[in-house]
């Protein structure tokens, strides 16, 4: 009966705890400074859109490939999870197409002209020339999903609790402190480190490869009939244009920015104006052609994506006398890779516990 403490209650921690809780015999405690319902700049998950836009290269696509069937199942069979299916359009700008072809473009696989994910979505299609907005070289459309994270995170907590997982608040200076925080009173056999951005500051981990990527958004009441993103903007290299409507009245997210190394937690009104202008230019029907003044703003938000140079870290490590399984550094794809990554966590825990995978 492995005694497991999961550190962190973002989507990576909750999904890891959920899949571990499905195994009979695991005793699981989730310890976190921030829990669903909190808003804090250190806590990325509540700020996420969140939708499914494959960002990996084909070589690193396993986590997203394994997560999509579960997200789709939840959207179609489990309404209380707060996920709905929505068409997504991905546009490649004429100004970016040479960079995309050269292979050195940001967001890895998303804007590729012959993307690996066309086999992931059964309704994937390339858009015809007359479907392309001005300035776009090409684009594609596929049936994706958008998650209302304010419903989905508590749903995950509920699934965990139904399986016996215990949640505790706690702040750690060193990862090894987690071993003493099991609700069972006994010492943990295995610690799962899902601390996201805070892996850069947590004793025993102190991963200098982890840096924030600041994302500013505007959340509006206007309804978007589909999701859209394009490969760049005319404003700045670290500014984005995307629109997605959360399920069940969660509002429509307008984004955004991708500012590496920026910790600033307060929304910048200049970025906000540009985000809104780009959104209504890209999707005039969002405000029935009334432009920015037709947007009904709920709030402005800033989240910090937990980016890691060299990619996500999913591996086991002996720290002191306790095994630690790391699962952090997901940048902007934490939700859409959550089940694939959590499956790898379960496999590593099984390895440590000496259990054969069935």
Short mmCIF file of C-alpha atoms in Angstrom, two decimals:
data_model
loop_
_atom_site.label_atom_id
_atom_site.label_comp_id
_atom_site.label_asym_id
_atom_site.label_seq_id
_atom_site.Cartn_x
_atom_site.Cartn_y
_atom_site.Cartn_z
CA UNK A 1 0.00 0.00 0.00
CA UNK A 2 2.15 2.91 -1.21
CA UNK A 3 1.68 6.07 0.81
CA UNK A 4 1.79 8.90 -1.73
CA UNK A 5 1.87 12.69 -1.25
CA UNK A 6 1.14 14.82 -4.31
CA UNK A 7 2.50 18.37 -3.98
CA UNK A 8 0.47 20.89 -5.97
CA UNK A 9 -3.22 21.13 -6.88
CA UNK A 10 -3.12 22.47 -10.40
CA UNK A 11 -4.41 20.37 -13.28
CA UNK A 12 -1.23 18.25 -13.34
CA UNK A 13 -1.39 17.46 -9.62
CA UNK A 14 -5.13 16.78 -9.60
CA UNK A 15 -5.01 14.53 -12.67
CA UNK A 16 -2.03 12.63 -11.27
CA UNK A 17 -3.84 12.15 -7.94
CA UNK A 18 -7.03 11.10 -9.76
CA UNK A 19 -5.36 8.39 -11.85
CA UNK A 20 -3.33 7.16 -8.85
CA UNK A 21 -6.55 7.02 -6.80
CA UNK A 22 -8.06 4.58 -9.30
CA UNK A 23 -5.51 1.98 -8.18
CA UNK A 24 -6.58 -0.05 -5.21
CA UNK A 25 -4.24 0.24 -2.24
CA UNK A 26 -2.77 3.68 -2.87
CA UNK A 27 -3.07 6.07 0.08
CA UNK A 28 -3.02 9.57 -1.38
CA UNK A 29 -2.75 13.06 0.12
CA UNK A 30 -2.68 16.23 -1.99
CA UNK A 31 -0.77 19.04 -0.26
CA UNK A 32 -0.91 22.49 -1.83
CA UNK A 33 -0.50 26.16 -1.05
CA UNK A 34 -3.20 26.98 -3.61
CA UNK A 35 -6.42 25.02 -4.19
CA UNK A 36 -9.21 25.26 -6.80
CA UNK A 37 -11.16 28.42 -6.04
CA UNK A 38 -8.00 30.44 -5.36
CA UNK A 39 -6.61 33.08 -7.69
CA UNK A 40 -2.88 33.69 -7.35
CA UNK A 41 -0.11 34.52 -9.78
CA UNK A 42 1.82 31.42 -8.62
CA UNK A 43 -1.16 29.19 -9.54
CA UNK A 44 -1.51 28.86 -13.31
CA UNK A 45 -4.44 26.47 -13.73
CA UNK A 46 -7.37 28.84 -12.93
CA UNK A 47 -6.12 31.32 -15.55
CA UNK A 48 -5.99 28.82 -18.39
CA UNK A 49 -8.49 28.95 -21.26
CA UNK A 50 -8.37 25.99 -21.52
CA UNK A 51 -8.72 24.32 -24.89
CA UNK A 52 -7.10 21.60 -26.99
CA UNK A 53 -4.68 23.05 -29.55
CA UNK A 54 -1.89 20.53 -30.14
CA UNK A 55 1.43 22.31 -29.65
CA UNK A 56 3.92 19.45 -29.56
CA UNK A 57 6.07 18.26 -32.42
CA UNK A 58 5.19 14.79 -33.73
CA UNK A 59 8.14 13.36 -31.76
CA UNK A 60 6.76 14.72 -28.45
CA UNK A 61 3.06 14.26 -29.18
CA UNK A 62 2.42 11.20 -27.01
CA UNK A 63 1.03 13.15 -24.03
CA UNK A 64 -1.46 15.10 -26.15
CA UNK A 65 -2.41 12.03 -28.21
CA UNK A 66 -3.27 10.11 -25.05
CA UNK A 67 -5.17 13.00 -23.43
CA UNK A 68 -7.53 13.96 -26.27
CA UNK A 69 -9.72 10.79 -26.16
CA UNK A 70 -10.39 11.40 -22.45
CA UNK A 71 -11.15 15.12 -22.90
CA UNK A 72 -13.52 14.21 -25.75
CA UNK A 73 -15.19 11.51 -23.64
CA UNK A 74 -15.73 13.93 -20.75
CA UNK A 75 -17.17 16.54 -23.14
CA UNK A 76 -19.68 14.09 -24.59
CA UNK A 77 -20.52 11.87 -21.59
CA UNK A 78 -19.83 13.84 -18.38
CA UNK A 79 -21.53 17.28 -18.54
CA UNK A 80 -20.69 18.09 -14.93
CA UNK A 81 -16.97 18.15 -15.85
CA UNK A 82 -17.59 21.48 -17.61
CA UNK A 83 -16.18 20.71 -21.07
CA UNK A 84 -17.84 21.27 -24.43
CA UNK A 85 -16.93 20.47 -28.02
CA UNK A 86 -16.27 23.45 -30.26
CA UNK A 87 -14.79 23.84 -33.74
CA UNK A 88 -11.32 25.33 -33.82
CA UNK A 89 -9.72 27.27 -36.66
CA UNK A 90 -5.94 27.65 -36.87
CA UNK A 91 -4.62 30.23 -39.32
CA UNK A 92 -1.09 30.53 -40.73
CA UNK A 93 -0.28 34.12 -41.67
CA UNK A 94 1.45 34.96 -44.94
CA UNK A 95 4.03 36.89 -42.86
CA UNK A 96 4.88 33.80 -40.81
CA UNK A 97 4.72 31.05 -43.41
CA UNK A 98 8.43 31.06 -44.28
CA UNK A 99 9.34 30.82 -40.58
CA UNK A 100 6.84 27.98 -40.19
CA UNK A 101 8.38 26.14 -43.15
CA UNK A 102 11.89 26.65 -41.79
CA UNK A 103 10.84 24.74 -38.68
CA UNK A 104 12.04 27.26 -36.13
CA UNK A 105 8.66 28.70 -35.30
CA UNK A 106 7.14 29.11 -31.86
CA UNK A 107 4.41 26.75 -30.59
CA UNK A 108 6.20 23.88 -32.29
CA UNK A 109 3.66 21.78 -34.18
CA UNK A 110 0.50 23.89 -34.04
CA UNK A 111 1.05 25.90 -37.21
CA UNK A 112 2.75 23.22 -39.33
CA UNK A 113 1.32 22.95 -42.83
CA UNK A 114 1.01 19.18 -42.64
CA UNK A 115 0.45 18.71 -38.90
CA UNK A 116 0.70 15.36 -37.15
CA UNK A 117 -2.60 16.08 -35.37
CA UNK A 118 -4.65 15.79 -38.56
CA UNK A 119 -4.86 12.08 -37.66
CA UNK A 120 -5.98 12.92 -34.11
CA UNK A 121 -9.20 14.70 -35.11
CA UNK A 122 -11.49 12.72 -37.40
CA UNK A 123 -13.03 15.91 -38.87
CA UNK A 124 -9.74 17.70 -39.57
CA UNK A 125 -9.72 19.63 -42.84
CA UNK A 126 -7.67 22.30 -44.56
CA UNK A 127 -9.62 25.48 -45.22
CA UNK A 128 -10.26 26.58 -48.78
CA UNK A 129 -8.86 29.90 -50.02
CA UNK A 130 -12.27 31.60 -49.83
CA UNK A 131 -12.53 30.70 -46.13
CA UNK A 132 -9.29 32.51 -45.26
CA UNK A 133 -9.32 36.01 -43.74
CA UNK A 134 -7.12 38.64 -45.38
CA UNK A 135 -3.41 38.10 -44.83
CA UNK A 136 -3.68 34.37 -44.14
CA UNK A 137 -1.67 31.94 -46.28
CA UNK A 138 -3.61 28.88 -45.15
CA UNK A 139 -5.53 27.39 -42.26
CA UNK A 140 -7.21 24.31 -40.91
CA UNK A 141 -10.32 23.43 -38.92
CA UNK A 142 -11.09 20.57 -36.55
CA UNK A 143 -13.49 19.68 -33.79
CA UNK A 144 -11.78 20.48 -30.50
CA UNK A 145 -12.93 21.18 -26.93
CA UNK A 146 -12.89 24.06 -24.49
CA UNK A 147 -12.81 23.54 -20.74
CA UNK A 148 -14.48 25.77 -18.18
CA UNK A 149 -11.64 25.45 -15.68
CA UNK A 150 -13.80 26.88 -12.87
CA UNK A 151 -16.03 23.79 -13.17
CA UNK A 152 -13.45 21.24 -14.24
CA UNK A 153 -10.95 21.77 -11.39
CA UNK A 154 -13.57 21.24 -8.64
CA UNK A 155 -14.89 18.24 -10.61
CA UNK A 156 -11.40 16.69 -10.48
CA UNK A 157 -11.25 17.37 -6.73
CA UNK A 158 -14.62 15.62 -6.35
CA UNK A 159 -13.44 12.58 -8.32
CA UNK A 160 -10.33 12.38 -6.16
CA UNK A 161 -12.32 12.70 -2.92
CA UNK A 162 -14.75 10.02 -4.05
CA UNK A 163 -11.74 7.71 -4.36
CA UNK A 164 -10.43 8.55 -0.88
CA UNK A 165 -7.88 11.26 -1.67
CA UNK A 166 -7.41 13.75 1.19
CA UNK A 167 -6.64 17.41 0.49
CA UNK A 168 -4.52 19.56 2.83
CA UNK A 169 -3.21 23.11 2.68
CA UNK A 170 0.50 23.43 3.14
CA UNK A 171 3.55 25.45 2.16
CA UNK A 172 6.85 23.68 1.61
CA UNK A 173 10.34 25.14 1.66
CA UNK A 174 11.86 21.82 0.60
CA UNK A 175 10.30 18.95 -1.37
CA UNK A 176 11.39 16.44 1.30
CA UNK A 177 9.01 18.07 3.83
CA UNK A 178 6.14 16.48 1.91
CA UNK A 179 7.06 13.05 3.24
CA UNK A 180 5.76 14.04 6.69
CA UNK A 181 2.44 15.46 5.42
CA UNK A 182 0.48 12.31 4.62
CA UNK A 183 -2.98 12.32 6.23
CA UNK A 184 -2.28 8.76 7.37
CA UNK A 185 0.26 10.03 9.89
CA UNK A 186 2.91 7.76 8.43
CA UNK A 187 5.87 8.76 6.30
CA UNK A 188 5.19 8.95 2.55
CA UNK A 189 6.84 6.30 0.39
CA UNK A 190 6.59 8.43 -2.75
CA UNK A 191 6.24 12.18 -3.38
CA UNK A 192 4.76 13.43 -6.66
CA UNK A 193 6.09 16.90 -7.49
CA UNK A 194 3.54 18.86 -9.56
CA UNK A 195 4.53 22.34 -8.40
CA UNK A 196 4.59 23.97 -11.84
CA UNK A 197 6.36 27.31 -11.88
CA UNK A 198 7.28 26.97 -8.20
CA UNK A 199 9.62 24.09 -9.09
CA UNK A 200 12.05 26.94 -9.80
CA UNK A 201 12.01 27.98 -6.14
CA UNK A 202 11.34 24.78 -4.18
CA UNK A 203 14.24 23.45 -2.12
CA UNK A 204 15.54 20.11 -3.36
CA UNK A 205 14.30 20.91 -6.88
CA UNK A 206 15.33 24.52 -7.68
CA UNK A 207 15.00 23.92 -11.41
CA UNK A 208 16.62 26.90 -13.13
CA UNK A 209 15.20 25.75 -16.48
CA UNK A 210 11.68 26.68 -15.29
CA UNK A 211 10.65 30.23 -16.18
CA UNK A 212 7.30 32.02 -16.35
CA UNK A 213 5.67 32.85 -19.66
CA UNK A 214 3.24 35.65 -18.90
CA UNK A 215 -0.19 35.37 -20.47
CA UNK A 216 -2.63 38.28 -20.31
CA UNK A 217 -6.27 37.75 -21.27
CA UNK A 218 -9.60 39.53 -21.35
CA UNK A 219 -12.68 37.52 -20.36
CA UNK A 220 -15.94 38.69 -21.97
CA UNK A 221 -19.61 37.71 -21.97
CA UNK A 222 -19.84 37.78 -25.77
CA UNK A 223 -20.28 34.32 -27.25
CA UNK A 224 -17.85 33.00 -29.86
CA UNK A 225 -19.33 30.51 -32.37
CA UNK A 226 -15.97 28.77 -32.82
CA UNK A 227 -12.39 28.99 -31.52
CA UNK A 228 -9.68 30.72 -33.48
CA UNK A 229 -5.95 31.32 -33.29
CA UNK A 230 -3.40 32.68 -35.75
CA UNK A 231 0.34 32.27 -36.07
CA UNK A 232 1.31 35.80 -35.06
CA UNK A 233 0.34 39.45 -34.79
CA UNK A 234 1.59 42.75 -36.20
CA UNK A 235 1.96 44.20 -32.70
CA UNK A 236 4.89 42.25 -31.25
CA UNK A 237 6.58 38.85 -31.47
CA UNK A 238 5.38 37.96 -27.95
CA UNK A 239 1.74 38.92 -28.53
CA UNK A 240 -0.86 36.42 -29.69
CA UNK A 241 -4.38 36.34 -31.04
CA UNK A 242 -6.77 33.62 -29.87
CA UNK A 243 -10.42 33.32 -28.91
CA UNK A 244 -12.15 30.48 -27.07
CA UNK A 245 -15.49 30.18 -25.29
CA UNK A 246 -15.54 28.20 -22.08
CA UNK A 247 -18.34 25.69 -21.53
CA UNK A 248 -21.47 26.38 -19.47
CA UNK A 249 -21.42 30.18 -19.33
CA UNK A 250 -17.76 30.41 -18.33
CA UNK A 251 -17.17 33.39 -20.59
CA UNK A 252 -15.07 33.85 -23.71
CA UNK A 253 -11.30 34.17 -23.35
CA UNK A 254 -9.54 36.69 -25.58
CA UNK A 255 -5.77 36.41 -25.70
CA UNK A 256 -3.09 37.12 -25.39
CA UNK A 257 0.61 37.42 -24.67
CA UNK A 258 3.54 34.99 -24.48
CA UNK A 259 6.14 36.93 -22.49
CA UNK A 260 9.00 34.70 -21.42
CA UNK A 261 10.67 35.60 -18.12
CA UNK A 262 7.97 38.09 -17.08
CA UNK A 263 6.51 37.79 -13.55
CA UNK A 264 4.23 40.87 -13.64
CA UNK A 265 0.85 39.87 -12.18
CA UNK A 266 -1.17 43.00 -12.99
CA UNK A 267 -2.99 43.40 -16.33
CA UNK A 268 -1.54 46.08 -18.59
CA UNK A 269 -4.30 48.22 -20.15
CA UNK A 270 -2.27 48.72 -23.34
CA UNK A 271 -1.99 44.98 -23.91
CA UNK A 272 -5.68 44.63 -23.09
CA UNK A 273 -6.68 47.15 -25.76
CA UNK A 274 -4.56 45.38 -28.37
CA UNK A 275 -5.95 41.97 -27.38
CA UNK A 276 -9.53 43.22 -27.78
CA UNK A 277 -8.81 45.01 -31.07
CA UNK A 278 -7.18 41.91 -32.57
CA UNK A 279 -10.08 39.72 -31.41
CA UNK A 280 -12.83 41.79 -33.03
CA UNK A 281 -10.78 42.19 -36.21
CA UNK A 282 -10.34 38.42 -36.39
CA UNK A 283 -13.95 37.63 -35.47
CA UNK A 284 -16.23 40.64 -36.20
CA UNK A 285 -19.30 38.56 -35.34
CA UNK A 286 -18.14 38.49 -31.71
CA UNK A 287 -19.69 41.96 -31.29
CA UNK A 288 -22.06 41.94 -34.30
CA UNK A 289 -19.65 44.28 -36.09
CA UNK A 290 -19.65 46.86 -33.27
CA UNK A 291 -15.89 46.57 -32.68
CA UNK A 292 -14.18 46.80 -29.29
CA UNK A 293 -16.97 48.91 -27.78
CA UNK A 294 -19.34 45.97 -28.30
CA UNK A 295 -17.34 43.74 -25.92
CA UNK A 296 -18.95 43.06 -22.53
CA UNK A 297 -15.99 42.61 -20.20
CA UNK A 298 -16.16 40.28 -17.19
CA UNK A 299 -12.55 40.74 -16.06
CA UNK A 300 -8.94 41.10 -17.07
CA UNK A 301 -6.51 38.37 -16.05
CA UNK A 302 -2.85 37.40 -15.99
CA UNK A 303 -1.50 33.89 -15.62
CA UNK A 304 2.07 32.59 -15.74
CA UNK A 305 2.59 29.49 -17.85
CA UNK A 306 5.15 27.15 -16.23
CA UNK A 307 7.58 26.90 -19.13
CA UNK A 308 10.66 24.68 -18.94
CA UNK A 309 13.66 24.93 -21.25
CA UNK A 310 14.10 21.53 -22.84
CA UNK A 311 10.50 20.51 -22.18
CA UNK A 312 8.38 18.92 -19.48
CA UNK A 313 10.10 16.94 -16.71
CA UNK A 314 8.51 13.57 -16.01
CA UNK A 315 10.98 11.32 -14.22
CA UNK A 316 11.81 9.76 -10.88
CA UNK A 317 14.57 10.91 -8.55
CA UNK A 318 15.70 9.84 -5.08
CA UNK A 319 15.88 12.95 -2.89
CA UNK A 320 17.19 12.16 0.58
CA UNK A 321 15.67 8.80 1.41
CA UNK A 322 12.38 9.31 -0.48
CA UNK A 323 11.50 8.73 -4.11
CA UNK A 324 10.11 11.77 -5.94
CA UNK A 325 8.23 11.59 -9.24
CA UNK A 326 8.39 14.91 -11.09
CA UNK A 327 5.63 16.14 -13.41
CA UNK A 328 6.09 19.83 -14.19
CA UNK A 329 7.11 22.30 -16.90
CA UNK A 330 4.05 22.05 -19.18
CA UNK A 331 4.08 25.68 -20.37
CA UNK A 332 0.72 26.31 -22.10
CA UNK A 333 -0.39 22.71 -22.69
CA UNK A 334 -1.03 21.46 -19.14
CA UNK A 335 -4.69 20.60 -19.65
CA UNK A 336 -4.41 19.10 -23.12
CA UNK A 337 -1.54 16.84 -22.02
CA UNK A 338 -2.78 16.16 -18.49
CA UNK A 339 -3.93 12.54 -18.81
CA UNK A 340 -0.94 11.40 -20.86
CA UNK A 341 1.46 12.94 -18.33
CA UNK A 342 -0.47 11.51 -15.37
CA UNK A 343 -0.35 8.04 -16.95
CA UNK A 344 3.43 8.36 -17.02
CA UNK A 345 3.38 9.37 -13.33
CA UNK A 346 1.36 6.24 -12.50
CA UNK A 347 3.86 4.09 -14.44
CA UNK A 348 6.80 5.62 -12.51
CA UNK A 349 5.02 5.14 -9.17
CA UNK A 350 4.37 1.50 -10.12
CA UNK A 351 8.05 1.11 -11.00
CA UNK A 352 9.12 2.45 -7.61
CA UNK A 353 6.54 0.36 -5.77
CA UNK A 354 7.64 -2.73 -7.68
CA UNK A 355 4.25 -3.25 -9.27
CA UNK A 356 4.05 -4.66 -12.76
CA UNK A 357 1.87 -2.70 -15.17
CA UNK A 358 -1.08 -4.75 -16.38
#
